[in-house]
Coordinates of C-alpha atoms in Angstrom, one line a residue:
Chain X
M36 CA 0.0 0.0 0.0
A37 CA 1.2 3.5 -0.9
R38 CA 1.7 5.8 2.0
M39 CA -1.0 8.4 2.1
A40 CA -0.7 12.1 3.1
I41 CA -3.6 14.3 4.1
V42 CA -3.4 17.6 2.3
P43 CA -5.8 20.4 1.4
L44 CA -7.1 20.3 -2.2
S45 CA -5.2 23.5 -2.9
R46 CA -2.0 21.3 -3.1
I47 CA -3.3 19.4 -6.1
A48 CA -5.9 21.5 -7.8
H49 CA -7.2 25.0 -8.9
A50 CA -10.8 26.1 -8.5
R51 CA -13.1 28.8 -9.8
S52 CA -16.7 29.4 -8.8
G53 CA -19.7 31.4 -10.0
D54 CA -23.5 31.4 -10.0
K55 CA -26.1 29.6 -12.0
G56 CA -29.4 30.9 -10.6
D57 CA -29.7 29.8 -7.0
A58 CA -26.9 27.2 -7.5
S59 CA -23.2 27.9 -7.3
N60 CA -20.9 26.1 -9.7
V61 CA -17.5 25.1 -8.4
G62 CA -15.0 23.9 -11.1
L63 CA -12.0 22.0 -9.8
V64 CA -9.0 21.6 -12.1
A65 CA -6.2 19.1 -11.2
L66 CA -2.6 20.1 -11.6
S67 CA -1.7 16.8 -13.3
A68 CA -3.3 13.7 -14.7
A69 CA -2.3 11.7 -11.6
F70 CA -4.0 14.3 -9.4
Y71 CA -7.1 14.2 -11.6
E72 CA -7.4 10.5 -10.6
V73 CA -7.2 11.5 -7.0
L74 CA -9.9 14.1 -7.5
V75 CA -12.2 11.6 -9.1
R76 CA -11.7 9.2 -6.2
E77 CA -11.7 11.6 -3.3
V78 CA -13.9 14.5 -4.1
T79 CA -17.2 12.7 -4.1
V80 CA -20.7 14.3 -4.1
E81 CA -21.0 13.1 -0.5
R82 CA -17.7 14.8 0.6
V83 CA -18.7 18.0 -1.1
R84 CA -22.1 18.0 0.5
R85 CA -20.5 17.6 3.9
H86 CA -17.9 20.2 3.2
F87 CA -20.5 22.8 2.2
A88 CA -23.1 21.7 4.8
A89 CA -23.5 25.2 6.3
I90 CA -23.8 26.7 2.8
C91 CA -25.6 24.3 0.4
R92 CA -29.1 23.4 1.3
G93 CA -29.9 21.4 -1.8
E94 CA -28.4 18.6 -3.9
V95 CA -24.9 18.5 -5.1
E96 CA -24.2 17.4 -8.7
R97 CA -20.8 16.3 -10.1
F98 CA -19.7 16.2 -13.7
E99 CA -16.4 14.8 -15.0
V100 CA -14.4 16.7 -17.6
P101 CA -11.3 14.5 -18.0
N102 CA -9.9 16.4 -21.0
L103 CA -9.5 19.4 -18.8
L104 CA -8.5 17.3 -15.7
A105 CA -11.6 18.9 -14.2
L106 CA -14.6 18.1 -12.1
N107 CA -17.6 20.5 -12.1
F108 CA -19.9 20.7 -9.1
L109 CA -23.3 22.3 -8.9
L110 CA -24.3 23.2 -5.4
H111 CA -28.1 23.7 -5.5
D112 CA -29.8 26.2 -3.1
A113 CA -26.5 27.6 -2.0
L114 CA -26.9 31.3 -2.6
G115 CA -29.8 32.4 -0.4
G116 CA -32.2 32.9 -3.4
G117 CA -29.5 33.8 -5.9
G118 CA -28.8 36.9 -7.9
T119 CA -30.5 40.1 -6.8
A120 CA -32.9 38.4 -4.4
S121 CA -30.2 37.1 -2.1
L122 CA -29.4 38.8 1.2
L123 CA -26.0 37.2 1.5
T124 CA -22.7 39.0 1.0
D125 CA -21.6 36.3 -1.4
A126 CA -24.8 36.1 -3.4
Q127 CA -22.9 34.8 -6.4
G128 CA -20.8 32.0 -4.9
K129 CA -17.6 33.8 -5.9
T130 CA -15.8 32.5 -2.8
H131 CA -17.0 28.9 -3.0
G132 CA -14.0 27.9 -5.1
Q133 CA -11.6 29.1 -2.5
G134 CA -13.7 27.3 0.1
M135 CA -13.6 24.0 -1.9
L136 CA -9.7 24.1 -1.9
E137 CA -9.7 23.9 1.9
M138 CA -11.1 20.4 1.8
E139 CA -8.6 17.8 3.2
I140 CA -8.1 14.7 1.1
E141 CA -5.8 11.7 1.0
V142 CA -3.1 11.7 -1.6
P143 CA -0.4 9.1 -2.2
E144 CA 2.8 10.6 -0.8
E145 CA 4.8 9.6 -3.8
L146 CA 2.7 12.0 -5.9
L147 CA 3.5 15.1 -3.7
Chain H
M93 CA -3.6 31.3 -43.4
K94 CA -6.3 33.8 -42.4
T95 CA -6.7 34.3 -38.7
V96 CA -9.2 36.7 -37.1
R97 CA -8.3 38.4 -33.9
I98 CA -11.1 38.9 -31.5
A99 CA -10.7 40.6 -28.1
N100 CA -13.0 41.2 -25.1
G101 CA -12.7 44.5 -23.4
Q102 CA -15.7 44.5 -21.1
G103 CA -16.6 41.4 -19.1
F104 CA -19.7 43.0 -17.4
W105 CA -21.2 46.4 -16.8
G106 CA -18.8 47.9 -14.3
D107 CA -15.6 46.3 -15.7
S108 CA -12.5 48.4 -16.3
V109 CA -13.2 51.5 -18.4
D110 CA -9.7 51.6 -19.7
A111 CA -9.3 47.9 -20.7
P112 CA -10.9 48.3 -24.2
L113 CA -8.7 51.3 -25.0
H114 CA -5.6 49.3 -24.0
L115 CA -6.8 46.5 -26.4
I116 CA -7.2 49.0 -29.2
E117 CA -3.9 50.7 -28.6
G118 CA -1.7 47.8 -27.5
G119 CA -1.5 45.8 -30.8
P120 CA -3.5 44.5 -33.7
I121 CA -7.1 43.3 -33.2
D122 CA -9.9 42.9 -35.7
Y123 CA -13.0 42.7 -33.4
L124 CA -13.7 43.9 -29.9
G125 CA -16.5 42.3 -27.9
M126 CA -18.1 44.3 -25.0
D127 CA -20.6 42.9 -22.5
Y128 CA -22.8 45.4 -20.6
L129 CA -25.8 43.3 -19.6
A130 CA -26.2 41.3 -16.3
E131 CA -29.3 39.2 -15.9
V132 CA -31.4 42.0 -14.5
T133 CA -29.8 45.1 -16.1
L134 CA -32.6 45.2 -18.7
S135 CA -35.1 45.7 -16.0
I136 CA -33.2 48.9 -15.0
M137 CA -33.1 50.0 -18.6
M138 CA -36.8 49.4 -19.0
R139 CA -37.5 51.8 -16.2
Q140 CA -35.2 54.4 -17.8
K141 CA -36.9 54.0 -21.1
L142 CA -40.4 54.4 -19.6
K143 CA -39.2 57.8 -18.2
N144 CA -37.4 58.8 -21.3
P145 CA -38.0 57.2 -24.7
A146 CA -34.5 58.1 -25.8
A147 CA -32.9 56.1 -22.9
G148 CA -32.7 52.4 -22.2
Y149 CA -29.2 51.5 -23.4
A150 CA -25.8 51.3 -21.7
T151 CA -24.6 54.9 -21.4
D152 CA -21.1 53.8 -20.4
F153 CA -20.7 52.5 -23.9
I154 CA -21.2 56.0 -25.2
D155 CA -18.4 57.2 -22.9
F156 CA -16.2 54.5 -24.5
I157 CA -17.3 55.5 -28.0
R158 CA -16.4 59.1 -27.3
R159 CA -12.8 58.0 -26.4
A160 CA -12.4 55.2 -28.9
L161 CA -14.3 56.2 -32.1
P162 CA -11.5 58.0 -33.9
Q163 CA -9.2 54.9 -33.6
L164 CA -12.0 52.4 -34.4
V165 CA -12.7 54.3 -37.6
E166 CA -9.1 54.7 -38.5
K167 CA -8.0 51.1 -37.7
R168 CA -11.3 49.6 -38.9
I169 CA -11.7 47.7 -35.6
R170 CA -15.2 46.4 -35.4
V171 CA -17.1 46.4 -32.1
V172 CA -19.9 43.9 -31.2
T173 CA -21.8 44.7 -28.0
N174 CA -25.0 44.1 -26.1
A175 CA -24.9 47.8 -25.0
G176 CA -28.0 48.5 -27.1
G177 CA -30.0 47.1 -24.2
L178 CA -33.7 47.9 -24.8
N179 CA -33.1 50.8 -27.2
P180 CA -30.3 50.0 -29.7
K181 CA -31.7 52.5 -32.2
A182 CA -31.5 55.4 -29.6
C183 CA -27.9 54.1 -28.9
R184 CA -27.1 54.3 -32.6
A185 CA -28.5 57.9 -32.8
K186 CA -26.3 58.9 -29.9
I187 CA -23.2 57.3 -31.5
F188 CA -23.9 59.3 -34.7
E189 CA -24.3 62.4 -32.6
V190 CA -20.9 61.8 -31.0
A191 CA -19.4 61.1 -34.4
R192 CA -20.7 64.5 -35.7
E193 CA -19.2 66.2 -32.6
L194 CA -15.9 64.5 -33.4
G195 CA -16.1 65.2 -37.1
L196 CA -16.1 61.5 -38.0
Q197 CA -18.0 59.8 -40.8
G198 CA -17.8 57.0 -43.3
F199 CA -18.8 54.1 -41.1
K200 CA -21.9 52.1 -40.4
V201 CA -23.7 51.0 -37.3
G202 CA -25.8 47.9 -37.2
V203 CA -28.8 47.3 -34.9
V204 CA -30.3 43.9 -34.0
E205 CA -33.8 44.0 -32.6
G206 CA -36.5 41.5 -31.7
D207 CA -35.3 40.2 -28.4
D208 CA -37.6 42.4 -26.4
L209 CA -40.7 40.4 -25.6
L210 CA -42.3 42.5 -22.9
G211 CA -45.1 43.8 -25.1
R212 CA -45.7 40.4 -26.6
L213 CA -46.1 38.5 -23.3
P214 CA -50.0 38.6 -23.2
D215 CA -50.1 37.3 -26.7
L216 CA -47.5 34.5 -26.0
L217 CA -49.2 33.4 -22.8
G218 CA -52.6 33.6 -24.5
R219 CA -51.4 31.2 -27.2
G220 CA -50.4 28.7 -24.6
H221 CA -46.7 29.4 -24.1
E222 CA -46.4 29.0 -20.3
L223 CA -42.9 30.4 -20.0
R224 CA -42.4 28.2 -16.9
N225 CA -39.5 29.2 -14.6
M226 CA -36.6 26.8 -15.5
D227 CA -35.5 26.5 -11.9
S228 CA -38.9 26.3 -10.0
G229 CA -41.2 25.0 -12.7
E230 CA -43.8 27.7 -12.0
P231 CA -45.8 29.1 -14.9
L232 CA -45.4 32.9 -15.6
A233 CA -49.0 33.9 -15.9
P234 CA -49.8 34.5 -12.2
R235 CA -46.8 36.9 -12.0
V236 CA -47.2 38.7 -15.3
S237 CA -48.3 42.0 -13.8
Q238 CA -45.0 42.1 -11.8
V239 CA -42.8 41.5 -14.9
T240 CA -40.5 44.4 -15.7
S241 CA -38.6 43.0 -18.7
A242 CA -38.6 39.9 -20.8
N243 CA -36.0 39.2 -23.4
A244 CA -34.9 36.3 -25.6
Y245 CA -31.3 35.4 -25.8
I246 CA -30.3 36.0 -29.5
G247 CA -27.5 34.0 -31.2
A248 CA -24.7 34.9 -33.6
R249 CA -26.6 34.9 -36.9
P250 CA -28.1 38.4 -36.7
V251 CA -24.7 39.7 -35.5
A252 CA -23.1 38.2 -38.6
E253 CA -25.8 39.6 -40.8
A254 CA -25.1 43.1 -39.5
L255 CA -21.4 42.6 -40.1
D256 CA -22.2 41.3 -43.6
G257 CA -23.9 44.6 -44.1
G258 CA -20.7 46.5 -43.4
A259 CA -21.4 47.6 -39.8
L260 CA -18.3 48.8 -37.9
I261 CA -20.3 48.7 -34.7
V262 CA -23.1 46.2 -34.0
L263 CA -25.5 47.1 -31.2
C264 CA -27.6 44.3 -29.8
G265 CA -29.8 43.8 -26.8
R266 CA -30.0 40.5 -25.1
V267 CA -27.6 38.6 -27.3
T268 CA -25.6 35.7 -25.8
D269 CA -22.1 36.6 -24.5
T270 CA -20.6 33.9 -26.7
A271 CA -22.3 35.4 -29.8
L272 CA -20.1 38.5 -29.4
A273 CA -17.2 36.3 -30.7
L274 CA -19.2 33.7 -32.7
G275 CA -21.0 36.4 -34.8
P276 CA -17.7 37.8 -36.2
L277 CA -16.4 34.3 -36.9
V278 CA -19.6 33.3 -38.8
H279 CA -19.2 36.6 -40.8
E280 CA -15.5 36.1 -41.5
F281 CA -15.5 32.4 -42.3
G282 CA -19.1 31.8 -43.5
W283 CA -19.6 28.9 -41.2
A284 CA -22.9 27.1 -42.2
E285 CA -25.8 26.9 -39.8
D286 CA -25.3 23.2 -39.3
D287 CA -21.5 23.2 -39.1
W288 CA -21.9 22.2 -35.4
D289 CA -18.2 21.6 -34.7
R290 CA -17.0 25.0 -35.9
L291 CA -20.0 26.8 -34.3
A292 CA -19.1 25.0 -31.0
A293 CA -15.5 26.1 -31.4
G294 CA -16.6 29.7 -31.9
T295 CA -18.9 29.4 -28.9
I296 CA -16.2 28.1 -26.6
C297 CA -13.9 30.9 -27.9
G298 CA -16.6 33.3 -26.8
H299 CA -16.9 31.6 -23.4
I300 CA -13.2 31.9 -22.8
L301 CA -13.3 35.6 -23.7
E302 CA -16.5 36.7 -22.2
C303 CA -15.3 37.5 -18.7
G304 CA -12.4 39.6 -19.8
A305 CA -9.3 39.2 -17.5
Q306 CA -10.6 36.0 -16.0
A307 CA -8.9 34.2 -18.9
T308 CA -5.6 36.0 -18.5
G309 CA -4.7 35.8 -14.8
G310 CA -7.6 37.6 -13.0
N311 CA -9.4 35.6 -10.3
F312 CA -6.7 32.9 -10.7
T313 CA -6.2 30.4 -7.9
R314 CA -2.4 30.8 -7.7
W315 CA -2.7 34.6 -7.7
W316 CA 0.8 35.0 -6.2
E317 CA 2.2 33.7 -9.5
V318 CA 0.5 36.2 -11.8
P319 CA 2.9 38.9 -12.9
E320 CA 1.8 42.6 -12.8
L321 CA -1.9 41.9 -12.4
W322 CA -2.4 45.7 -12.0
K323 CA -1.9 46.0 -15.8
V324 CA -3.4 42.7 -16.8
G325 CA -3.9 42.3 -20.5
Y326 CA -7.5 41.4 -21.6
P327 CA -7.8 38.3 -23.7
I328 CA -7.5 38.0 -27.5
A329 CA -8.3 34.9 -29.6
E330 CA -6.6 34.3 -32.9
V331 CA -9.0 32.1 -34.7
E332 CA -8.5 30.0 -37.8
A333 CA -11.1 28.9 -40.4
S334 CA -10.9 25.4 -38.9
G335 CA -12.3 26.8 -35.6
A336 CA -9.0 26.1 -33.7
F337 CA -7.7 29.2 -32.0
V338 CA -5.0 30.6 -29.8
V339 CA -5.8 32.5 -26.6
T340 CA -3.2 35.3 -26.0
K341 CA -2.9 38.9 -24.9
H342 CA -1.0 42.0 -26.1
P343 CA 2.8 42.0 -25.5
G344 CA 3.9 44.1 -22.5
T345 CA 0.7 43.7 -20.6
G346 CA 0.5 42.0 -17.2
G347 CA -1.2 38.8 -16.3
M348 CA -0.6 35.5 -18.0
V349 CA -2.2 33.0 -20.4
T350 CA -1.5 29.4 -19.5
V351 CA -3.4 26.1 -19.8
D352 CA -4.3 26.7 -16.1
T353 CA -5.7 30.2 -16.5
V354 CA -7.8 29.1 -19.6
S355 CA -8.9 25.9 -17.8
E356 CA -10.2 27.9 -14.9
Q357 CA -12.2 30.1 -17.2
L358 CA -13.6 27.1 -19.0
V359 CA -15.1 25.7 -15.8
Y360 CA -16.5 29.1 -14.8
E361 CA -20.4 29.1 -14.7
M362 CA -20.3 25.6 -16.2
G363 CA -23.3 23.3 -16.0
D364 CA -23.3 20.0 -17.8
P365 CA -20.0 20.1 -19.7
K366 CA -21.3 17.9 -22.5
S367 CA -24.2 20.2 -23.2
Y368 CA -23.4 23.9 -23.3
I369 CA -26.6 25.1 -24.9
T370 CA -26.7 28.4 -26.9
P371 CA -29.1 29.6 -29.6
D372 CA -26.5 28.5 -32.2
V373 CA -25.3 25.1 -31.1
T374 CA -24.9 22.7 -28.3
A375 CA -21.2 22.7 -27.5
D376 CA -19.3 19.9 -25.8
F377 CA -16.7 21.0 -23.3
T378 CA -15.4 17.5 -22.9
S379 CA -14.0 17.7 -26.5
I380 CA -11.6 20.6 -25.8
R381 CA -7.9 20.2 -26.2
L382 CA -5.6 22.8 -24.6
T383 CA -1.9 23.1 -25.5
Q384 CA 0.7 25.6 -24.3
E385 CA 2.1 26.7 -27.6
G386 CA 4.4 29.5 -26.3
T387 CA 4.6 32.1 -23.6
D388 CA 1.1 33.5 -23.1
R389 CA -0.2 31.4 -26.0
V390 CA -2.7 28.6 -25.4
R391 CA -4.0 26.6 -28.4
V392 CA -7.6 25.4 -28.2
S393 CA -8.6 22.7 -30.6
G394 CA -10.6 19.5 -31.2
I395 CA -13.9 21.0 -30.3
T396 CA -17.1 19.3 -31.3
G397 CA -20.7 20.3 -31.1
R398 CA -24.2 19.0 -31.7
A399 CA -27.4 20.5 -33.1
K400 CA -29.0 23.5 -31.6
T401 CA -32.2 23.0 -29.5
P402 CA -35.7 24.0 -30.8
F403 CA -35.9 26.5 -27.9
L404 CA -34.4 29.9 -27.0
K405 CA -33.8 31.0 -23.5
I406 CA -35.9 33.8 -22.2
S407 CA -34.6 36.1 -19.4
A408 CA -37.4 37.9 -17.7
S409 CA -37.3 40.0 -14.5
Y410 CA -40.1 40.7 -12.1
L411 CA -40.6 42.7 -8.9
D412 CA -40.4 40.5 -5.9
G413 CA -40.6 42.7 -2.9
Y414 CA -38.0 44.9 -1.2
K415 CA -34.7 44.4 0.6
A416 CA -32.3 46.4 2.6
A417 CA -28.9 45.8 4.2
G418 CA -27.0 47.8 6.8
Q419 CA -23.7 47.4 8.6
V420 CA -21.6 48.7 11.5
T421 CA -18.1 48.0 12.7
V422 CA -17.7 46.7 16.2
S423 CA -14.3 47.0 17.9
G424 CA -12.7 44.6 20.4
P425 CA -12.2 43.7 23.1
R426 CA -14.8 40.9 22.9
A427 CA -15.8 42.1 19.4
I428 CA -17.7 38.9 18.5
E429 CA -19.8 38.9 21.6
K430 CA -20.6 42.6 21.2
A431 CA -21.6 42.2 17.6
R432 CA -23.9 39.3 18.4
L433 CA -25.5 41.3 21.2
A434 CA -25.9 44.3 18.7
A435 CA -27.7 42.0 16.2
E436 CA -30.0 40.6 18.9
I437 CA -30.8 44.1 20.0
V438 CA -31.9 45.1 16.5
W439 CA -34.1 42.1 16.0
K440 CA -35.7 42.4 19.4
R441 CA -36.4 46.1 19.0
L442 CA -38.0 45.5 15.7
E443 CA -40.1 42.7 17.2
R444 CA -41.2 45.0 20.0
A445 CA -42.3 47.4 17.2
G446 CA -44.3 44.7 15.6
V447 CA -41.9 44.2 12.7
T448 CA -40.8 40.6 12.2
F449 CA -39.3 38.8 9.3
A450 CA -39.4 35.1 8.3
E451 CA -36.2 33.2 9.1
D452 CA -35.3 33.0 5.4
D453 CA -35.9 36.7 4.9
R454 CA -33.3 38.0 7.4
V455 CA -29.6 37.6 7.6
T456 CA -27.0 38.3 10.3
E457 CA -23.4 38.2 9.1
L458 CA -20.3 38.8 11.2
L459 CA -17.8 39.7 8.5
G460 CA -14.3 38.7 9.6
V461 CA -15.6 35.7 11.5
S462 CA -16.1 33.3 8.5
A463 CA -19.4 34.8 7.2
V464 CA -18.9 33.9 3.6
L465 CA -17.5 30.4 4.1
P466 CA -19.1 29.2 7.3
G467 CA -18.0 25.8 8.5
I468 CA -15.1 25.8 6.1
L469 CA -12.5 28.4 7.2
A470 CA -11.8 28.5 10.9
A471 CA -13.0 31.8 12.5
P472 CA -10.6 33.7 14.8
S473 CA -11.7 33.4 18.4
D474 CA -11.1 37.0 19.4
P475 CA -10.5 39.3 16.4
P476 CA -9.7 43.0 17.0
E477 CA -12.9 44.0 15.2
V478 CA -15.7 42.6 13.2
V479 CA -18.2 44.1 10.7
L480 CA -21.8 43.3 11.6
R481 CA -24.0 43.2 8.6
L482 CA -27.8 42.8 8.8
A483 CA -30.2 42.4 5.9
V484 CA -33.9 41.8 5.4
R485 CA -36.4 41.3 2.6
D486 CA -40.2 41.5 2.6
G487 CA -43.1 42.3 0.3
D488 CA -44.0 45.2 2.6
R489 CA -41.7 48.2 1.9
A490 CA -42.7 49.9 5.2
K491 CA -41.3 47.0 7.2
V492 CA -38.0 47.0 5.2
D493 CA -37.7 50.8 5.7
R494 CA -38.5 50.4 9.4
F495 CA -35.6 47.9 9.7
G496 CA -33.3 50.5 8.2
K497 CA -34.1 52.9 11.0
E498 CA -32.9 50.4 13.7
I499 CA -29.2 50.3 12.8
A500 CA -28.0 53.8 13.8
P501 CA -29.4 53.6 17.4
L502 CA -26.8 50.9 18.1
V503 CA -24.1 53.6 18.2
T504 CA -25.5 55.1 21.4
A505 CA -27.9 52.5 22.6
G506 CA -25.9 49.4 22.0
P507 CA -22.6 48.0 23.4
P508 CA -19.5 50.2 23.3
G509 CA -17.1 50.4 20.3
V510 CA -19.8 50.5 17.6
T511 CA -18.7 52.7 14.7
G512 CA -18.5 53.0 11.0
F513 CA -22.2 53.7 10.5
A514 CA -22.1 55.9 7.4
G515 CA -24.1 56.6 4.3
G516 CA -27.4 57.2 6.1
R517 CA -30.2 54.8 6.9
P518 CA -30.5 51.9 4.5
K519 CA -33.7 52.2 2.5
G520 CA -35.8 49.5 1.0
Q521 CA -34.8 48.7 -2.6
E522 CA -36.9 46.8 -5.0
V523 CA -35.9 43.2 -5.5
V524 CA -35.7 42.6 -9.2
A525 CA -35.8 38.9 -9.5
Y526 CA -34.7 36.8 -12.4
W527 CA -37.1 34.5 -14.3
P528 CA -35.4 32.1 -16.8
A529 CA -37.7 30.3 -19.3
L530 CA -37.7 28.6 -22.7
L531 CA -39.6 29.6 -25.8
A532 CA -39.9 27.9 -29.2
R533 CA -37.3 29.6 -31.3
E534 CA -39.5 30.4 -34.3
E535 CA -41.5 32.7 -32.1
I536 CA -38.5 34.9 -31.9
E537 CA -36.6 34.3 -35.1
R538 CA -39.5 35.4 -37.3
T539 CA -39.5 38.9 -35.7
L540 CA -35.7 39.5 -35.6
E541 CA -34.7 42.6 -37.4
V542 CA -31.2 43.8 -38.5
S543 CA -30.7 47.3 -39.8
V544 CA -27.5 48.9 -40.8
E545 CA -27.1 52.6 -41.2
A546 CA -24.2 54.8 -42.4
I547 CA -23.0 58.2 -41.3

């Protein structure tokens, strides 16, 4: 068994987020093909739901974009009504990408 | 081999006023795309137009024209924009007025109309188009009296038609952001209406460009690696007839164009990556190949697409009550406890006055204590100060205004160290909410009009 290290996602990926109605979209882009495999395995819908538990009140959807080494997440009901109706400071989910990168995941040490 | 250089100088209304000038002056470009319309901007323009029939377009665009027109005319740089808003013909008249002031002539301005559906709503609903909200599934009819604007997203064809007619500037209303790039490409290369792969390539080109500096180092995760972000170069695509293109920026500008900066922009506001639906094509983001071809040059190729859908997206806005937000700064020691007490005081005083808000219609945020990413970033236990931000919304404007009067008293009738209350009492503002829907495309396409006029 490979030795595993626990690191924040920011060690192995980039992220950018924005809004789609009352959902936020968080795109995660791995820094290498090997790290993309880690993303696919570790950053599950369930992990993301738990990570954003205090923010996302609806479902989480995940899409794979292997050619860009990317995963795309939609966090439904995460913007307090979205757009102009929201009362939140971050009504457009601009910070959710930065938040995603704080998630701690297991990565084989040899890849780091 | 012919390549067409398309730049984007305005990612949204409020973006840098100098960026488009730097694009014009910093090196060769053929086309300049400018986006001025957020989802509810048209609602604001509708109000302006009701007050003044000559208003209802993006006046910032005229400021740009005043500065840029001599160079646009001289260099034959063509501008495609949605700045026409709800009144592109009035916008054109204003451009001609500015041209006369500047002593410029010998160019044409195109106008695309037919996206504005507000006046047609009773007819459309009456004929059985329900215009159901794409998010909630509700039909529009019960809310139709609250609707303040309704526009269809128009694709690239009418933009190309205006360019075919010789327009130096093309003024649209609610055109898709991606059509600001695809329109010129259809015009230049004559891509057929069912050439799905090339149309998808031009669409994805538009997606990369549409948020300006977000493709060239702005909003980039590894921000500390981005050189001279203060003078970031806005993005330029050099597009070939095959649909393949290189994303780059002018030499000497800040920022950077790498596979990473372009990838981040590609996933921005993404839904299902296999189906990026526009009026022109359904583009497949899982087909994109990115290659770093040189410094600040990323080649984008391999893109495929599928047939367009029978529907166009409608973007309507409607009045949905009122909201207000106010904030004060609370110093330490014990800043968090004092801010929490201050919030409790406001809500209790309002309750005593008979003004209550549903749980979902009021927000208490302690900025500086993990307000935007609760549960993710650890909050400091005893920060030297916090900003307390309170916000409410309600259908009753009087209640929202009453809330606005309860912030200032915290300064003298709250805990000590409350400051930073400036700008007067927050007043209730109308909530202009967004209503996305679908409509059969022939309803819109048969009423589209393109007109090109010369000066």
